[in-house]
Amino acid sequence: MGSLLFLLGVLQLLAAARAAYKQWIPNTNFETASNWDKERVPCASDVIHFEKNKVLSVFVGSPHTVTEMFLPLNGELLLAPGAGFAAFDGSWDSGCGSGAVLRFADAEQRSWFDPALWKDVSPAGGREPARRIFSVDEERVPCQYDDVIFQPETSFRVNLDSSQPVIRLRSISLMGQELSSAEAWAEYLGGPSAPRQFHGNGTLQVTGARCPHSSGCACGNTQDGHRICASLLGAAGCPALPCQSPLRPLGHCCGVCGAVVTLDFTPDFDLQKYQDRVVQSWLSLPKYEGVQMAISKVHSAQTFLGLLPRGSVPVIQIVLVDGGAGEQAGTAAQQLATDLVGDIAQHGAALGISSSRMEVATGSTLGGQAGGRAARRIAAGTVLGLLSGLLVLGGILFLYRKGKLRPCPLHLHRLWDQAEDTASPEPASDKGFDNPMFDVVSGLCLGIRGAWGRGGAQGSVLGVFCWGCCFPSPSFAFPSPAAAGTAGIWLGGGGAAGAGSPGPADVLPQPPVRPQRDRDLTARP
Ligand SMILES: *[C@@H]1O[C@H](CO)[C@@H](O)[C@H](O)[C@H]1NC(C)=O
């Protein structure tokens, strides 16, 4: 029995190790100077203005003397024991001058999904060098198994606008009380404060559940990723980086220089243990002093041949960055990533890691990006390009065999003629436009582009294949840029074209026609 209790205790400790506590930073307290437009707390001779139509919950911590106060139509003042308001009788000079109008700041736009408004207060941070561990941006706001803390003796107002139907949490602490069950939360929502503290179309759901997997749980904020990044970056956008082709870690708003190691894991994998291993064996070494690490489970999108989306799989993402500048940017992170991948090659099975991949972006041009993923994507893209090329070829062959298509080598020749024609100074022969209709799509071109990139060197090949073909019954055409002004005539005349009789006009892109000719054309009915 005793050992069972001990085991339960250990399990609970293990589970708690990964729990994250996130605390909401801003408040709407009366005594917070930054909540007032004059950046000071009102004094006796001031006139206090709460916006009439702004819903508010305001915590008042101490007694105040006021001259005049305008209250909102829908709001609440939460008075601490001993706090309150008394009328100013004018007799007592508090040294606050002749008085001014002080307006309460607008708390309406403070978004739940703004990482700048949350701070991580997880107790687990005590054991490891906390500043060495960071979170990707989507995990800087509360995740689905996190505990959220609104500090005691504070009021607040949070905009919950969200793209998720419900925002899941393990628990919420309010006024020093932890609510960790759906029932307790429902009761709080029924009270007077909740509608004044939370607004927007999102709904908070308290589950009381901790992440059930030793390998960790995905944060679950991907749907609101754009909201998180918009709050974080504002109009400024991402900063310039010293490395070529920065990496884009999943769940992070901006690119980074350094390394991203992606792990596939087995059920034996323990995220917390592995993080401890990395911190103890490498991150705490003097040579990795400047390196910071983010490690979490994320959902990596899978694709078929690198192009077609095919669901997602959970992987462990390790983001390594260092403070290096210029050429040095990312090199320490790259070294650490290499160490990790080497360690996994040796001990992966015991650690519960089935495979690992590494991507690197450093400031030195030669280091370049290993870019295994990018290279694979390009290779897959080329394969798919070739496949569709074959498909088009097959289609043409099929049409040809069916007699719907016959080769018409004349047309390329004609295009050439046309170019010669326009280059000649003499007026265009009238014949060329007697019948401004056509019955051919005389050119079909297929471009195949392949690209490669490795070690900073990049290049591409472009192959263009063209066929000249005749369609016995014309149904479509691409007017050339020069003929754009006459497209109406071209299309209008299509139906009158004789089957199989190639019209004299060519629809392949042609050199610009001279204005004289243009007029001739458009004048024709
Ligand atoms: C909430 O409103 C935003 C637009 O402001 C919308 O994009 C989002 O889908 C809505 N969310 C829900 C859960 O209805």
Coordinates of C-alpha atoms and ligand atoms in Angstrom, one line a residue:
M1 CA 0.0 0.0 0.0
G2 CA 2.8 2.3 1.0
S3 CA 4.7 1.6 -2.2
L4 CA 1.6 2.2 -4.2
L5 CA 1.1 5.6 -2.6
F6 CA 4.8 6.3 -3.3
L7 CA 4.4 5.3 -6.9
L8 CA 1.3 7.6 -7.2
G9 CA 3.3 10.4 -5.7
V10 CA 6.1 9.9 -8.1
L11 CA 3.7 9.8 -11.0
Q12 CA 2.1 13.0 -9.8
L13 CA 5.5 14.6 -9.6
L14 CA 6.4 13.6 -13.1
A15 CA 3.1 14.9 -14.4
A16 CA 3.5 18.2 -12.5
A17 CA 7.0 18.6 -13.8
R18 CA 5.7 19.6 -17.2
A19 CA 2.8 21.7 -16.0
A20 CA 3.1 25.3 -17.0
Y21 CA 1.7 28.2 -15.0
K22 CA 1.0 31.4 -17.0
Q23 CA 0.1 34.6 -15.3
W24 CA -1.8 37.5 -16.9
I25 CA 0.3 40.6 -16.5
P26 CA -2.0 43.7 -16.9
N27 CA -4.7 44.7 -14.5
T28 CA -7.5 47.2 -14.3
N29 CA -6.8 48.2 -10.7
F30 CA -7.8 51.7 -9.5
E31 CA -4.4 52.2 -7.9
T32 CA -2.3 51.3 -11.0
A33 CA -0.9 54.5 -12.3
S34 CA -0.6 53.3 -15.9
N35 CA -4.4 52.6 -16.0
W36 CA -5.0 56.4 -16.0
D37 CA -4.4 58.7 -19.0
K38 CA -2.3 61.0 -16.9
E39 CA -0.2 58.1 -15.6
R40 CA -1.0 58.8 -12.0
V41 CA -3.6 57.7 -9.5
P42 CA -6.4 60.3 -9.0
C43 CA -6.3 62.5 -5.9
A44 CA -8.9 64.4 -4.0
S45 CA -9.4 67.4 -6.3
D46 CA -9.4 65.4 -9.6
V47 CA -12.5 64.5 -11.6
I48 CA -12.6 60.8 -12.4
H49 CA -14.0 59.6 -15.7
F50 CA -14.9 56.1 -16.6
E51 CA -16.0 55.8 -20.2
K52 CA -19.8 55.5 -20.2
N53 CA -20.1 52.6 -22.5
K54 CA -17.0 50.7 -21.5
V55 CA -17.7 47.6 -19.5
L56 CA -15.2 47.3 -16.6
S57 CA -14.3 45.5 -13.5
V58 CA -12.1 47.7 -11.2
F59 CA -10.4 46.6 -8.0
V60 CA -10.0 49.3 -5.4
G61 CA -7.4 48.5 -2.7
S62 CA -7.6 51.6 -0.5
P63 CA -9.8 54.5 0.6
H64 CA -10.1 57.5 -1.7
T65 CA -11.5 61.0 -1.5
V66 CA -13.1 62.2 -4.7
T67 CA -14.5 65.5 -6.0
E68 CA -16.5 64.0 -8.8
M69 CA -16.7 60.6 -10.4
F70 CA -18.4 59.5 -13.6
L71 CA -19.2 55.8 -13.6
P72 CA -19.8 53.4 -16.6
L73 CA -23.3 52.1 -17.3
N74 CA -22.1 48.5 -16.9
G75 CA -19.2 48.0 -14.5
E76 CA -18.2 47.0 -11.0
L77 CA -15.9 48.3 -8.4
L78 CA -14.5 45.5 -6.3
L79 CA -13.6 47.0 -2.9
A80 CA -10.9 45.5 -0.7
P81 CA -11.6 45.5 3.0
G82 CA -11.2 49.1 4.2
A83 CA -11.3 50.5 0.7
G84 CA -14.0 53.0 -0.4
F85 CA -14.8 56.5 -1.7
A86 CA -15.6 59.6 0.3
A87 CA -16.7 63.0 -1.0
F88 CA -14.0 65.7 -0.9
D89 CA -15.1 68.5 1.4
G90 CA -12.5 71.0 0.0
S91 CA -11.0 71.6 3.4
W92 CA -8.1 69.3 3.1
D93 CA -5.4 70.1 0.7
S94 CA -3.8 66.9 -0.3
G95 CA -1.1 68.6 -2.3
C96 CA -2.5 67.4 -5.5
G97 CA -3.0 70.8 -7.1
S98 CA -6.2 72.3 -8.4
G99 CA -7.3 69.0 -9.9
A100 CA -7.6 67.6 -13.4
V101 CA -9.9 65.3 -15.3
L102 CA -8.4 61.7 -15.2
R103 CA -9.8 59.1 -17.6
F104 CA -9.5 55.4 -17.1
A105 CA -7.5 53.7 -19.8
D106 CA -9.1 51.5 -22.4
A107 CA -8.6 47.9 -21.6
E108 CA -10.8 46.6 -24.3
Q109 CA -8.2 45.4 -26.8
R110 CA -6.0 43.4 -24.4
S111 CA -6.0 40.1 -26.1
W112 CA -5.8 36.7 -24.5
F113 CA -3.5 35.7 -27.5
D114 CA -1.0 38.5 -26.9
P115 CA 2.2 36.8 -25.7
A116 CA 3.5 40.1 -24.3
L117 CA 0.6 40.0 -21.7
W118 CA 1.6 36.7 -20.2
K119 CA 4.5 35.6 -18.1
D120 CA 5.6 32.0 -17.4
V121 CA 5.6 31.4 -13.6
S122 CA 6.1 27.6 -13.8
P123 CA 7.7 26.2 -10.6
A124 CA 9.6 23.7 -12.8
G125 CA 11.8 26.6 -14.0
G126 CA 13.6 26.6 -10.7
R127 CA 15.6 23.4 -11.4
E128 CA 17.0 24.3 -14.8
P129 CA 18.6 27.5 -16.1
A130 CA 15.3 29.1 -16.9
R131 CA 16.7 31.7 -19.2
R132 CA 18.2 29.0 -21.4
I133 CA 14.8 27.5 -22.1
F134 CA 12.3 29.5 -24.1
S135 CA 9.0 28.8 -25.8
V136 CA 8.0 29.3 -29.4
D137 CA 5.5 32.1 -29.7
E138 CA 2.3 30.0 -29.8
E139 CA 3.3 28.5 -26.5
R140 CA 3.9 31.8 -24.7
V141 CA 0.1 32.2 -24.2
P142 CA -1.7 29.5 -22.2
C143 CA -1.8 26.0 -23.8
Q144 CA -4.6 23.5 -23.4
Y145 CA -3.1 21.8 -20.3
D146 CA -1.8 24.9 -18.6
D147 CA -2.8 26.6 -15.4
V148 CA -3.7 30.2 -15.7
I149 CA -3.2 32.7 -12.9
F150 CA -4.9 36.0 -12.4
Q151 CA -3.2 37.5 -9.4
P152 CA -5.2 37.9 -6.2
E153 CA -6.3 41.5 -5.5
T154 CA -6.4 42.5 -9.1
S155 CA -9.2 43.1 -11.6
F156 CA -8.7 42.6 -15.3
R157 CA -10.4 42.6 -18.7
V158 CA -9.5 40.1 -21.4
N159 CA -10.5 40.0 -25.0
L160 CA -11.1 36.3 -25.8
D161 CA -11.6 36.7 -29.6
S162 CA -10.5 33.4 -31.0
S163 CA -10.7 31.1 -33.9
Q164 CA -11.1 28.0 -31.7
P165 CA -14.6 27.1 -30.6
V166 CA -13.3 26.7 -27.0
I167 CA -10.0 27.6 -25.4
R168 CA -9.1 24.7 -23.1
L169 CA -7.2 25.1 -19.9
R170 CA -6.4 22.9 -16.9
S171 CA -7.3 25.5 -14.3
I172 CA -7.8 29.2 -13.7
S173 CA -6.8 31.0 -10.4
L174 CA -8.8 34.1 -9.6
M175 CA -8.5 36.1 -6.4
G176 CA -6.3 33.4 -4.9
Q177 CA -8.7 30.6 -5.6
E178 CA -8.0 27.8 -8.1
L179 CA -10.9 26.7 -10.2
S180 CA -10.0 23.3 -11.7
S181 CA -13.2 21.7 -12.6
A182 CA -15.9 22.4 -15.2
E183 CA -18.5 22.8 -12.4
A184 CA -16.5 25.3 -10.4
W185 CA -15.8 27.3 -13.6
A186 CA -19.4 27.2 -14.7
E187 CA -20.4 28.6 -11.3
Y188 CA -17.9 31.4 -11.6
L189 CA -19.2 32.2 -15.1
G190 CA -22.6 32.6 -13.6
G191 CA -21.4 35.2 -11.2
P192 CA -21.4 39.0 -11.7
S193 CA -17.7 39.5 -12.5
A194 CA -17.0 37.0 -15.3
P195 CA -19.0 39.0 -18.0
R196 CA -17.1 42.1 -17.0
Q197 CA -13.7 40.4 -17.0
F198 CA -14.0 38.3 -20.2
H199 CA -15.4 39.5 -23.5
G200 CA -15.1 38.5 -27.2
N201 CA -16.4 35.5 -29.0
G202 CA -14.0 32.8 -27.5
T203 CA -15.1 30.6 -24.6
L204 CA -12.8 29.4 -21.9
Q205 CA -13.2 25.8 -20.9
V206 CA -11.6 24.5 -17.6
T207 CA -11.0 20.8 -17.9
G208 CA -8.9 20.0 -14.8
A209 CA -6.9 17.5 -17.0
R210 CA -3.2 17.3 -17.2
C211 CA -1.3 16.2 -20.3
P212 CA -1.7 12.4 -20.3
H213 CA 1.4 11.6 -22.3
S214 CA 5.0 11.4 -21.0
S215 CA 6.0 12.6 -24.5
G216 CA 4.2 15.9 -23.9
C217 CA 1.2 17.4 -25.5
A218 CA 0.9 19.9 -28.3
C219 CA 0.0 23.4 -27.1
G220 CA -3.2 23.6 -29.3
N221 CA -2.9 27.3 -30.3
T222 CA -2.2 26.7 -33.9
Q223 CA -5.6 28.0 -35.0
D224 CA -4.9 31.3 -33.4
G225 CA -1.3 31.5 -34.6
H226 CA -2.1 34.5 -36.8
R227 CA -3.7 36.3 -33.8
I228 CA -0.7 35.6 -31.7
C229 CA 1.8 36.8 -34.3
A230 CA -0.3 39.9 -35.1
S231 CA -0.4 40.8 -31.4
L232 CA 3.3 40.2 -31.0
L233 CA 4.7 41.9 -34.1
G234 CA 2.2 44.6 -34.7
A235 CA 3.0 46.6 -37.8
A236 CA 6.8 46.2 -37.3
G237 CA 7.0 42.7 -38.7
C238 CA 9.9 40.3 -38.2
P239 CA 13.5 41.7 -37.6
A240 CA 16.2 41.2 -40.1
L241 CA 18.4 38.2 -39.5
P242 CA 22.1 37.6 -40.0
C243 CA 21.7 34.2 -41.7
Q244 CA 20.6 33.2 -45.2
S245 CA 17.3 31.4 -45.4
P246 CA 16.3 31.5 -41.7
L247 CA 14.5 28.5 -40.3
R248 CA 10.8 28.7 -39.6
P249 CA 10.1 26.6 -36.5
L250 CA 6.5 25.5 -36.1
G251 CA 4.5 27.7 -33.8
H252 CA 7.0 30.6 -34.1
C253 CA 6.2 33.9 -35.7
C254 CA 9.5 34.8 -37.2
G255 CA 12.4 33.0 -38.8
V256 CA 15.5 32.1 -36.6
C257 CA 19.2 31.5 -37.2
G258 CA 20.4 28.3 -35.6
A259 CA 19.1 24.8 -35.8
V260 CA 15.9 22.9 -35.6
V261 CA 16.1 19.2 -34.7
T262 CA 12.9 17.2 -35.3
L263 CA 12.4 13.9 -33.5
D264 CA 10.1 11.0 -34.2
F265 CA 9.3 9.3 -30.9
T266 CA 8.1 6.0 -29.5
P267 CA 5.7 5.6 -26.5
D268 CA 8.8 5.4 -24.3
F269 CA 9.8 8.9 -24.9
D270 CA 9.7 11.2 -21.9
L271 CA 9.9 14.9 -22.9
Q272 CA 10.8 16.2 -19.4
K273 CA 13.6 13.6 -19.0
Y274 CA 15.0 14.3 -22.4
Q275 CA 15.0 18.0 -21.8
D276 CA 16.9 17.4 -18.5
R277 CA 19.4 15.3 -20.3
V278 CA 20.0 18.0 -22.9
V279 CA 20.4 20.7 -20.2
Q280 CA 22.7 18.6 -18.1
S281 CA 24.9 17.1 -20.8
W282 CA 25.2 20.0 -23.2
L283 CA 23.3 23.2 -22.5
S284 CA 25.2 23.7 -19.2
L285 CA 28.6 23.4 -20.9
P286 CA 30.6 26.6 -21.1
K287 CA 30.9 26.3 -24.9
Y288 CA 27.1 26.4 -25.2
E289 CA 26.6 29.3 -22.9
G290 CA 24.9 31.5 -25.4
V291 CA 22.5 28.8 -26.7
Q292 CA 18.8 28.8 -25.9
M293 CA 16.5 25.9 -26.5
A294 CA 12.8 25.5 -27.0
I295 CA 11.5 21.9 -26.9
S296 CA 7.9 20.8 -27.4
K297 CA 5.6 18.5 -29.2
V298 CA 4.1 20.0 -32.3
H299 CA 2.0 18.8 -35.1
S300 CA 4.0 18.6 -38.3
A301 CA 2.0 18.7 -41.5
Q302 CA 2.6 15.7 -43.8
T303 CA 2.5 15.9 -47.5
F304 CA 2.4 13.5 -50.4
L305 CA 5.4 14.0 -52.6
G306 CA 6.1 17.3 -50.8
L307 CA 3.0 19.0 -52.3
L308 CA -0.4 17.5 -51.4
P309 CA -1.4 18.0 -47.8
R310 CA -1.9 14.7 -46.0
G311 CA -2.8 15.3 -42.3
S312 CA -0.3 15.8 -39.6
V313 CA 1.8 13.8 -37.2
P314 CA 3.1 14.7 -33.7
V315 CA 6.8 15.2 -33.5
I316 CA 9.2 16.7 -31.0
Q317 CA 10.6 20.0 -32.2
I318 CA 13.9 21.3 -30.7
V319 CA 14.7 24.9 -31.6
L320 CA 18.3 26.0 -30.9
V321 CA 19.3 29.6 -31.2
D322 CA 22.4 31.5 -30.1
G323 CA 23.2 35.1 -29.7
G324 CA 25.9 35.0 -32.4
A325 CA 26.2 38.0 -34.7
G326 CA 27.3 38.1 -38.4
E327 CA 29.2 35.0 -39.5
Q328 CA 29.0 33.5 -36.1
A329 CA 25.2 33.5 -36.0
G330 CA 23.8 30.0 -35.4
T331 CA 27.1 28.2 -35.4
A332 CA 27.0 27.2 -31.7
A333 CA 23.4 26.1 -32.1
Q334 CA 24.5 24.1 -35.1
Q335 CA 27.2 22.4 -33.1
L336 CA 24.8 21.5 -30.3
A337 CA 22.3 20.1 -32.8
T338 CA 25.1 18.0 -34.3
D339 CA 25.9 16.7 -30.8
L340 CA 22.2 15.9 -30.2
V341 CA 21.8 14.0 -33.4
G342 CA 25.0 12.1 -32.7
D343 CA 23.7 11.2 -29.2
I344 CA 20.4 10.0 -30.7
A345 CA 22.3 7.8 -33.3
Q346 CA 23.9 6.1 -30.3
H347 CA 21.2 6.1 -27.6
G348 CA 18.0 6.8 -29.6
A349 CA 16.3 3.5 -28.9
A350 CA 16.8 3.7 -25.2
L351 CA 15.6 7.3 -25.2
G352 CA 12.4 6.5 -27.1
I353 CA 13.5 8.3 -30.3
S354 CA 13.0 6.5 -33.5
S355 CA 14.6 9.1 -35.9
S356 CA 15.8 12.6 -36.0
R357 CA 16.3 15.3 -38.6
M358 CA 18.3 18.5 -38.4
E359 CA 18.0 21.8 -40.3
V360 CA 20.5 24.5 -39.9
A361 CA 20.7 28.2 -40.8
T362 CA 23.9 30.1 -39.9
G363 CA 25.5 33.4 -40.8
S364 CA 28.5 31.8 -42.6
T365 CA 27.7 31.3 -46.2
L366 CA 29.5 27.9 -46.4
G367 CA 27.7 26.5 -43.4
G368 CA 24.5 27.2 -45.4
Q369 CA 21.4 25.2 -44.7
A370 CA 21.6 21.5 -44.7
G371 CA 18.0 21.8 -45.7
G372 CA 17.3 18.1 -46.0
R373 CA 13.6 18.9 -45.9
A374 CA 13.8 21.6 -48.6
A375 CA 15.9 19.3 -50.8
R376 CA 13.3 16.6 -50.4
R377 CA 10.5 19.0 -51.3
I378 CA 12.3 20.2 -54.4
A379 CA 13.0 16.6 -55.5
A380 CA 9.3 15.7 -54.9
G381 CA 8.3 18.8 -56.8
T382 CA 10.4 17.8 -59.7
V383 CA 8.9 14.3 -59.7
L384 CA 5.4 15.7 -59.6
G385 CA 6.3 18.1 -62.4
L386 CA 7.6 15.2 -64.5
L387 CA 4.5 13.1 -63.8
S388 CA 2.1 15.9 -64.8
G389 CA 4.3 16.4 -67.9
L390 CA 3.9 12.7 -68.8
L391 CA 0.1 13.0 -68.2
V392 CA -0.2 15.9 -70.6
L393 CA 1.9 14.0 -73.2
G394 CA -0.3 11.0 -72.7
G395 CA -3.4 13.1 -73.2
I396 CA -2.0 14.6 -76.4
L397 CA -1.1 11.2 -77.7
F398 CA -4.6 9.9 -76.8
L399 CA -6.2 12.8 -78.7
Y400 CA -3.9 12.3 -81.6
R401 CA -4.8 8.5 -81.8
K402 CA -8.5 9.4 -81.6
G403 CA -8.0 11.7 -84.6
K404 CA -9.0 14.7 -82.5
L405 CA -5.6 16.2 -83.0
R406 CA -3.2 16.2 -85.8
P407 CA 0.3 17.6 -85.9
C408 CA 0.5 20.9 -87.6
P409 CA 4.2 21.6 -88.0
L410 CA 3.4 24.6 -90.2
H411 CA 2.5 26.7 -87.3
L412 CA 5.8 27.1 -85.7
H413 CA 7.0 27.9 -89.2
R414 CA 4.2 30.4 -89.5
L415 CA 5.1 32.0 -86.3
W416 CA 8.5 32.6 -87.6
D417 CA 7.0 34.1 -90.8
Q418 CA 4.9 36.4 -88.8
A419 CA 7.9 37.6 -86.9
E420 CA 9.7 38.2 -90.2
D421 CA 6.6 39.9 -91.5
T422 CA 6.3 42.5 -88.7
A423 CA 10.0 43.2 -89.0
S424 CA 9.6 44.1 -92.7
P425 CA 8.8 47.8 -93.3
E426 CA 6.1 47.2 -95.9
P427 CA 2.5 47.4 -94.8
A428 CA 1.0 44.1 -93.7
S429 CA -0.5 42.1 -96.4
D430 CA -4.2 42.4 -96.2
K431 CA -4.4 38.7 -96.5
G432 CA -3.1 38.1 -93.1
F433 CA -6.2 39.6 -91.6
D434 CA -8.9 38.7 -94.1
N435 CA -10.1 36.1 -91.8
P436 CA -9.3 37.1 -88.3
M437 CA -10.6 33.8 -87.1
F438 CA -8.6 30.8 -86.3
D439 CA -9.1 27.2 -85.8
V440 CA -6.0 26.3 -84.0
V441 CA -4.3 26.4 -80.7
S442 CA -1.1 26.3 -82.4
G443 CA 1.3 26.1 -79.4
L444 CA 1.2 24.2 -76.2
C445 CA 4.2 24.7 -73.9
L446 CA 5.0 22.9 -70.8
G447 CA 7.7 24.2 -68.5
I448 CA 9.4 22.0 -66.0
R449 CA 11.5 23.7 -63.4
G450 CA 13.8 22.0 -61.0
A451 CA 15.9 23.7 -58.4
W452 CA 18.6 22.6 -56.0
G453 CA 20.1 24.3 -53.0
R454 CA 22.9 23.0 -50.9
G455 CA 25.6 24.7 -48.9
G456 CA 24.5 28.1 -49.9
A457 CA 24.8 27.4 -53.6
Q458 CA 21.5 27.4 -55.4
G459 CA 20.4 27.0 -58.9
S460 CA 17.6 26.0 -61.2
V461 CA 16.9 24.5 -64.5
L462 CA 14.1 25.4 -66.7
G463 CA 12.9 23.1 -69.4
V464 CA 10.3 24.2 -71.9
F465 CA 8.7 21.8 -74.3
C466 CA 6.4 23.0 -77.0
W467 CA 4.1 21.3 -79.4
G468 CA 2.3 22.6 -82.4
C469 CA -1.1 21.0 -82.8
C470 CA -4.3 21.4 -84.7
F471 CA -7.7 21.1 -83.2
P472 CA -10.3 20.3 -85.9
S473 CA -13.1 22.1 -84.1
P474 CA -11.6 25.1 -82.3
S475 CA -13.0 26.0 -79.0
F476 CA -10.5 28.2 -77.3
A477 CA -7.5 30.4 -77.9
F478 CA -5.0 32.5 -76.2
P479 CA -5.0 36.0 -77.8
S480 CA -1.5 37.3 -77.9
P481 CA -0.7 40.4 -75.8
A482 CA -0.5 42.5 -79.0
A483 CA -3.9 41.2 -80.1
A484 CA -5.5 41.8 -76.8
G485 CA -7.3 44.8 -78.2
T486 CA -8.9 42.7 -80.8
A487 CA -9.9 39.8 -78.7
G488 CA -13.6 40.4 -79.3
I489 CA -13.2 39.9 -83.0
W490 CA -11.1 36.8 -82.6
L491 CA -13.5 35.1 -80.3
G492 CA -16.6 36.3 -82.2
G493 CA -15.3 34.8 -85.4
G494 CA -14.4 31.4 -84.0
G495 CA -17.6 29.7 -84.9
A496 CA -17.2 30.5 -88.6
A497 CA -13.9 28.8 -89.0
G498 CA -13.9 25.9 -91.4
A499 CA -13.0 22.7 -89.8
G500 CA -9.5 21.7 -90.5
S501 CA -8.7 24.8 -92.6
P502 CA -6.0 26.6 -90.8
G503 CA -6.7 30.3 -90.8
P504 CA -4.1 32.6 -92.0
A505 CA -3.8 34.4 -88.7
D506 CA -1.6 32.9 -86.0
V507 CA -2.5 32.9 -82.4
L508 CA 0.8 32.3 -81.0
P509 CA 2.2 35.2 -79.1
Q510 CA 3.6 37.5 -81.7
P511 CA 5.8 40.6 -81.6
P512 CA 3.9 43.8 -81.1
V513 CA 2.1 44.8 -84.3
R514 CA 2.6 48.3 -85.5
P515 CA -0.2 50.8 -84.7
Q516 CA -1.2 51.0 -88.4
R517 CA -2.0 47.4 -88.4
D518 CA -3.9 47.6 -85.1
R519 CA -6.2 50.2 -86.5
D520 CA -6.8 48.0 -89.6
L521 CA -7.8 45.2 -87.4
T522 CA -10.1 46.9 -85.0
A523 CA -11.8 48.7 -87.9
R524 CA -12.9 45.4 -89.2
P525 CA -16.4 44.2 -88.2
Ligands
LIG1 C1 -14.6 35.2 -33.7 O1 -14.6 36.3 -34.5 C2 -13.5 36.3 -35.4 C3 -13.6 37.6 -36.2 O2 -13.4 38.7 -35.4 C4 -13.6 35.1 -36.3 O3 -12.5 35.1 -37.2 C5 -13.6 33.8 -35.5 O4 -13.8 32.7 -36.3 C6 -14.7 33.9 -34.5 N1 -14.6 32.7 -33.6 C7 -15.6 32.0 -33.2 C8 -15.3 30.9 -32.3 O5 -16.8 32.2 -33.6

